Coordinates of C-alpha atoms and ligand atoms in Angstrom, one line a residue:
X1 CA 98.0 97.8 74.4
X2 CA 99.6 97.8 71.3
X3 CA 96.4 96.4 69.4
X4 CA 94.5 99.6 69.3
X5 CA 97.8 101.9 68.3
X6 CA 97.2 105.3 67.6
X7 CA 99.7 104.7 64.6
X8 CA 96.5 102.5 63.6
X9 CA 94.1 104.6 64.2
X10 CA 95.7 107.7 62.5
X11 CA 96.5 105.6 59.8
X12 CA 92.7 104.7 59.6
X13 CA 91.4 108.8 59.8
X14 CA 94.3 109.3 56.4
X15 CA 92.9 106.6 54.7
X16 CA 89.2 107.6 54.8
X17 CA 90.0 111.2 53.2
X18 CA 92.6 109.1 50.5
X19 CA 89.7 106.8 49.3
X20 CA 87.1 109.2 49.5
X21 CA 87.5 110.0 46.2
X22 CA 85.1 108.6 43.8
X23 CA 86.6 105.5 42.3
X24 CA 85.1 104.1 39.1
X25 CA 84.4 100.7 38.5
X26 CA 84.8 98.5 35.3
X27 CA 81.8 96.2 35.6
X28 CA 84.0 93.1 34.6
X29 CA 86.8 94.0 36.4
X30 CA 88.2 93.2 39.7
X31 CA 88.5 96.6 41.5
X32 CA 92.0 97.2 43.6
X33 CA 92.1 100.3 46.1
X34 CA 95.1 101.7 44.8
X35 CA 96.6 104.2 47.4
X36 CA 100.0 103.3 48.4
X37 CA 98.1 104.2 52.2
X38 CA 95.4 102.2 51.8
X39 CA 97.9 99.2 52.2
X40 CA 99.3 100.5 55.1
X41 CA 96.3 101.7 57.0
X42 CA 94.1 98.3 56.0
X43 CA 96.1 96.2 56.7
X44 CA 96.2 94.5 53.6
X45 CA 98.7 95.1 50.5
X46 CA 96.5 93.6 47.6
X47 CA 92.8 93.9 49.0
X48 CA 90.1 93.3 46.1
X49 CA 86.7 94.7 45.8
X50 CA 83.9 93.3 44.3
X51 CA 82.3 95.5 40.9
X52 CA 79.4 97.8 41.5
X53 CA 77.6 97.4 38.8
X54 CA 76.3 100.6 36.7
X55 CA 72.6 100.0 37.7
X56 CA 73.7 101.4 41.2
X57 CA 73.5 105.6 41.0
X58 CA 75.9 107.2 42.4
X59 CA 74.3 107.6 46.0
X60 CA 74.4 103.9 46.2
X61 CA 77.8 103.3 45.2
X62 CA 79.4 105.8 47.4
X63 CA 77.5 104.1 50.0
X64 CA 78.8 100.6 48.6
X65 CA 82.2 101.9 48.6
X66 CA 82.1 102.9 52.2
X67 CA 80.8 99.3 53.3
X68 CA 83.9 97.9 51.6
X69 CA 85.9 99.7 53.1
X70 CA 84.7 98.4 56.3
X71 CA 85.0 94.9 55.0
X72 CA 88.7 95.5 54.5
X73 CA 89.4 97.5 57.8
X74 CA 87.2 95.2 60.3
X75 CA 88.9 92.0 58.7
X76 CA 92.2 93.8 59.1
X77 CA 91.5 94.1 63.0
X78 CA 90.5 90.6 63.0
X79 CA 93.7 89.4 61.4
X80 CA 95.9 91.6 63.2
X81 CA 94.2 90.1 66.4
X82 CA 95.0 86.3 65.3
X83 CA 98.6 87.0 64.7
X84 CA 99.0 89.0 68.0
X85 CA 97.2 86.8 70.1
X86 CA 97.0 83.5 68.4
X87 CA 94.9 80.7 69.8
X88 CA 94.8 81.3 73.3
X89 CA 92.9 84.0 73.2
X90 CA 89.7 85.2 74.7
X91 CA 88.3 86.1 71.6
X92 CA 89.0 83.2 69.7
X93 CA 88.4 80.6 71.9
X94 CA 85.0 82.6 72.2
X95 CA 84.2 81.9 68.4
X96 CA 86.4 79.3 66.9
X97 CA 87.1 77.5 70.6
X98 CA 89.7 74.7 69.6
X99 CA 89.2 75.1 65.7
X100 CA 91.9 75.7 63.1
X101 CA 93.4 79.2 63.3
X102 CA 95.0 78.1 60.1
X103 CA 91.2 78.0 58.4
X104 CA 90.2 81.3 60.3
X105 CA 93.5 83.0 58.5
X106 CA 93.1 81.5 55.6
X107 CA 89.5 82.7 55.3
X108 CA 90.2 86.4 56.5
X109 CA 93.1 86.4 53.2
X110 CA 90.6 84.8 50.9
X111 CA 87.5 87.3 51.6
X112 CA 90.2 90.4 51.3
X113 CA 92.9 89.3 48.8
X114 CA 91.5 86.7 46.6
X115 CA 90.5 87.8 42.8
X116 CA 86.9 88.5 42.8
X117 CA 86.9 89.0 39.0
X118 CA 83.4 88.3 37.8
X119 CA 81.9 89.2 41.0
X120 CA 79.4 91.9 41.2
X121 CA 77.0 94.1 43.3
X122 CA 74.3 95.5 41.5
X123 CA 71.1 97.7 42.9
X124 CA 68.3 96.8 40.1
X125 CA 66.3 94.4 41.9
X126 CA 66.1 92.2 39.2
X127 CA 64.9 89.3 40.5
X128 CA 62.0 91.3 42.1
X129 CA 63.1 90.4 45.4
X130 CA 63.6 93.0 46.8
X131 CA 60.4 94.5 46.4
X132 CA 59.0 91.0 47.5
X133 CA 60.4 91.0 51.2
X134 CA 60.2 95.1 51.6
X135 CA 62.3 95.6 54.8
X136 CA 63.4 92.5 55.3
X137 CA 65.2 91.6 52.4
X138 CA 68.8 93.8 52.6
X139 CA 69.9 92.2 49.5
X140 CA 70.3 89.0 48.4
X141 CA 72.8 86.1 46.4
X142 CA 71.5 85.4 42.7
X143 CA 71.0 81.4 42.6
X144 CA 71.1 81.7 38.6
X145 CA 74.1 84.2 39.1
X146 CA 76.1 83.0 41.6
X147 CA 79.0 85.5 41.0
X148 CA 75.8 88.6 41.9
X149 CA 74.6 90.0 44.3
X150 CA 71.7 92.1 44.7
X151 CA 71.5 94.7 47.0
X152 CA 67.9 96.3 48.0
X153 CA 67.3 99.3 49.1
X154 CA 66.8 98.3 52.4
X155 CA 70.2 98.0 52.6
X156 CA 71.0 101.8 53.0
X157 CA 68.3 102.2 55.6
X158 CA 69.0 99.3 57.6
X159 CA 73.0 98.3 57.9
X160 CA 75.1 101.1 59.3
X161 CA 78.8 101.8 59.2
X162 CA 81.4 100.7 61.7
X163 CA 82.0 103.5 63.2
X164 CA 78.4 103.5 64.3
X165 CA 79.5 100.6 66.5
X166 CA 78.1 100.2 70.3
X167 CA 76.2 103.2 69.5
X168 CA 72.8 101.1 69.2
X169 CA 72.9 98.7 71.2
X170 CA 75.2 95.3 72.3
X171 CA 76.4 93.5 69.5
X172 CA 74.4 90.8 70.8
X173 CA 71.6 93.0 70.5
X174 CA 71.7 94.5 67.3
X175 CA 73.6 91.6 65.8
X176 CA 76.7 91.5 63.5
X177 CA 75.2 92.3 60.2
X178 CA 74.0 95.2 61.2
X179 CA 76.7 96.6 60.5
X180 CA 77.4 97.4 56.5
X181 CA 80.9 96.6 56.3
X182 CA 79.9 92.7 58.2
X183 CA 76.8 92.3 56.5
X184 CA 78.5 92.1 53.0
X185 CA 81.7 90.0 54.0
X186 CA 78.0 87.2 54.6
X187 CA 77.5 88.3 51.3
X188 CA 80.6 87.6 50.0
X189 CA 80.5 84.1 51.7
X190 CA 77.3 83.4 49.3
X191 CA 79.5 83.6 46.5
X192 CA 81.0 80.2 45.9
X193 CA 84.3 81.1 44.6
X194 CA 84.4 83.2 47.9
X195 CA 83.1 80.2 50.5
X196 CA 85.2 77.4 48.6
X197 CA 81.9 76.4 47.1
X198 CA 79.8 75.9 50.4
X199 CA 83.5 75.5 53.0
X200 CA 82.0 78.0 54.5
X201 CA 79.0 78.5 54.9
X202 CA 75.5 78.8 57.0
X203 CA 75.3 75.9 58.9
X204 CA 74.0 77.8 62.1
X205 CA 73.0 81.2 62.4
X206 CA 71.6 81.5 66.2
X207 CA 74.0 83.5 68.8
X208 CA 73.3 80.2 70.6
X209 CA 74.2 77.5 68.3
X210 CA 77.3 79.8 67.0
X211 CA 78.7 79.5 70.9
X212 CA 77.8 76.0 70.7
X213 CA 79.8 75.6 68.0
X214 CA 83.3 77.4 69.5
X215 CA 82.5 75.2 72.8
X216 CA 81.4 71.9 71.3
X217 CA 81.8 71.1 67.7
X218 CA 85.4 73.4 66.8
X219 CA 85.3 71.7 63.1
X220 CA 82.0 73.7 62.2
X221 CA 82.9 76.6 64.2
X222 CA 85.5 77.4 61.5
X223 CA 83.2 76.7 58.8
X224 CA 80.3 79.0 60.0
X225 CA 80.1 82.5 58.5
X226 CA 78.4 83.7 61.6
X227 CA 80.8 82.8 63.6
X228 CA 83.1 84.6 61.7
X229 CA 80.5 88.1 62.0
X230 CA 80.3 87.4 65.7
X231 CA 84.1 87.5 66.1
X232 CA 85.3 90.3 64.1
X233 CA 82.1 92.7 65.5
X234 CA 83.4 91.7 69.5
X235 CA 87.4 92.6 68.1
X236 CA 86.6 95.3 66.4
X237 CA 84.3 96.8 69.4
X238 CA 86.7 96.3 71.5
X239 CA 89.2 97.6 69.5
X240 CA 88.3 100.8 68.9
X241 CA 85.9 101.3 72.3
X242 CA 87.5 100.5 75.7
X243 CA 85.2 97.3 77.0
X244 CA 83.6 96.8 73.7
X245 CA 80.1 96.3 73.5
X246 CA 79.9 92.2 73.0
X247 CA 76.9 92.2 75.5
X248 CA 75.7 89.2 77.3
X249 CA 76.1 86.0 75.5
Ligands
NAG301 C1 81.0 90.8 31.3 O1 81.5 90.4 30.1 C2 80.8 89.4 29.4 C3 81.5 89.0 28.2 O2 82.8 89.3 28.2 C4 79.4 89.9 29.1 O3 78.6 88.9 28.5 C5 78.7 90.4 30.4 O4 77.5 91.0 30.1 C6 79.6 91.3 31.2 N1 79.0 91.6 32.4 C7 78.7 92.8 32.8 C8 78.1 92.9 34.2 O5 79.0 93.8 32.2
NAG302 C1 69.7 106.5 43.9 O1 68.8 105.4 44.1 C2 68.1 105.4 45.3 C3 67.3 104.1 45.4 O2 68.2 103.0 45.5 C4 67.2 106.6 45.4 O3 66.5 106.6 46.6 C5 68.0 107.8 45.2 O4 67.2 108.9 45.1 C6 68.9 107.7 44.0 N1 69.8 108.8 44.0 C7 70.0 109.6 42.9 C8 71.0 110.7 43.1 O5 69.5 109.3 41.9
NAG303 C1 88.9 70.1 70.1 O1 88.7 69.5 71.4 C2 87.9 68.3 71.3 C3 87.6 67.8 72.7 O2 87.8 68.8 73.7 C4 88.6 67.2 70.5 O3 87.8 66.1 70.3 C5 88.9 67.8 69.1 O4 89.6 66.9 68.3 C6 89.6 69.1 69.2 N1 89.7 69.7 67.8 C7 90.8 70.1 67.3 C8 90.7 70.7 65.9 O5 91.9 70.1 67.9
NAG304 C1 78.8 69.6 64.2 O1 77.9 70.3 63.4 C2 77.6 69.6 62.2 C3 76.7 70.6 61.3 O2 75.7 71.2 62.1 C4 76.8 68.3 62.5 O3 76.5 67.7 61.3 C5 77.7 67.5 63.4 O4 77.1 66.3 63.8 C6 78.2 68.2 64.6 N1 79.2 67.5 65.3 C7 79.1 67.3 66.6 C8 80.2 66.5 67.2 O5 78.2 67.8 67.3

């Protein structure tokens, strides 16, 4: 199967010791990767990155860092899966049933490649919510901010990198944000320069009304951040771990 190359895959174990490095980030700045491999092994030549903003230490940012990594790598798989497959396939017809692959693509190429200038993460819990929903809240959008987001310290404790994946439970168990790298590309989709002010958006967020969608109503399918989550966690687990680990629907 050509989808889970080892080229791929030995790409991906280079990458992680090239980017390793601390990288450091001008708040008002859109932050590019800039390893010659990173293009090769994410998949993506001009992948952006939201700012961390300087009231996140250094403990938090590395951590940051590492979940947008994931953001680029996971969306890479579920890219590379679209061209290879196209529309036919098990997985897409799964989560987008008869919608617009040309939407799907287009979204994967915004949340990686499009400028995200202006667009921030910080870790000061400045609206207070944080401390307002204490394990619950894992960050948040900023309504009178709309290009922040707020991460709480939750966050760290809570959302776990990819290649933790299958190791708790089914995707369907755990569910997709529980992983770092998927719960921020939902963040991302808060921002409205991100979801095409409110394209996409969350107009269900049940596993059962996200399959409802792919089977019955395509148009919202490809408008539904969650469906988005859903696919690119059952890709990427079965991508990287023979059978994946989808669980029952
Ligand atoms: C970004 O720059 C603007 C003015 O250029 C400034 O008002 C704002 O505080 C800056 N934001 C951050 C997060 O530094
Ligand atoms: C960074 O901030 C977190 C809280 O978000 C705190 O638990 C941690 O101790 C801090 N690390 C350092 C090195 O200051
Ligand atoms: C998907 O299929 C349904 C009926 O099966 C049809 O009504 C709808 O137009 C199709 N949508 C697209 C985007 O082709
Ligand atoms: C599709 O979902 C949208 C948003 O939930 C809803 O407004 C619309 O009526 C649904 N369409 C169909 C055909 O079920």
């Amino acid at each position: 199967m050509t989808f889970t190359s080892r080229k791929f895959m030995v790409f991906a174990t280079v990458a992680s010791l090239a980017l390793s490095a601390p990288v450091t980030y001008d708040t008002n700045s859109t932050v590019e990767l800039e390893s010659s491999l990173s293009q090769e092994v994410l998949g993506w030549s001009h992948a952006t990155f939201p700012a961390i903003y300087q009231t996140c230490n250094e403990t938090n940012a590395r951590m940051l860092n590492a979940a947008l990594k994931d953001t680029a790598e996971i969306t890479a798989y579920g890219k590379s899966r679209l061209l290879n497959y196209g529309v036919d396939d098990v997985y897409y017809k799964r989560w987008f049933g008869n919608g617009s692959v040309f939407t799907v693509m287009g979204v994967f190429d915004q949340l990686m490649e499009a400028s995200k200038g202006g667009m921030l993460m910080r870790c000061d819990d400045v609206d207070g919510l944080c401390a307002a929903n204490p394990n619950y809240y894992a960050g948040h959008h900023r309504e009178s901010a709309p290009a922040e987001t707020v991460i709480c310290d939750y966050f760290y404790n809570s959302r776990k990198p990819l290649s933790n994946i299958c190791f708790e439970g089914t995707i369907v168990d755990v569910g997709p944000k529980h992983y770092a790298g998927i719960d921020m590309l939902h963040r991302y989709l808060h921002v409205p320069t991100m979801s095409m002010d409110g394209f996409i958006g969350e107009y269900a967020e049940t596993l059962e009304e996200v399959v409802d969608y792919a089977q019955n109503n395509a148009t919202f399918a490809v408008k539904n951040t969650d469906n988005y989550l859903y696919y690119l966690a059952d890709v990427y687990s079965a991508s990287v771990i023979p059978g994946g680990c989808l669980g029952d629907l």
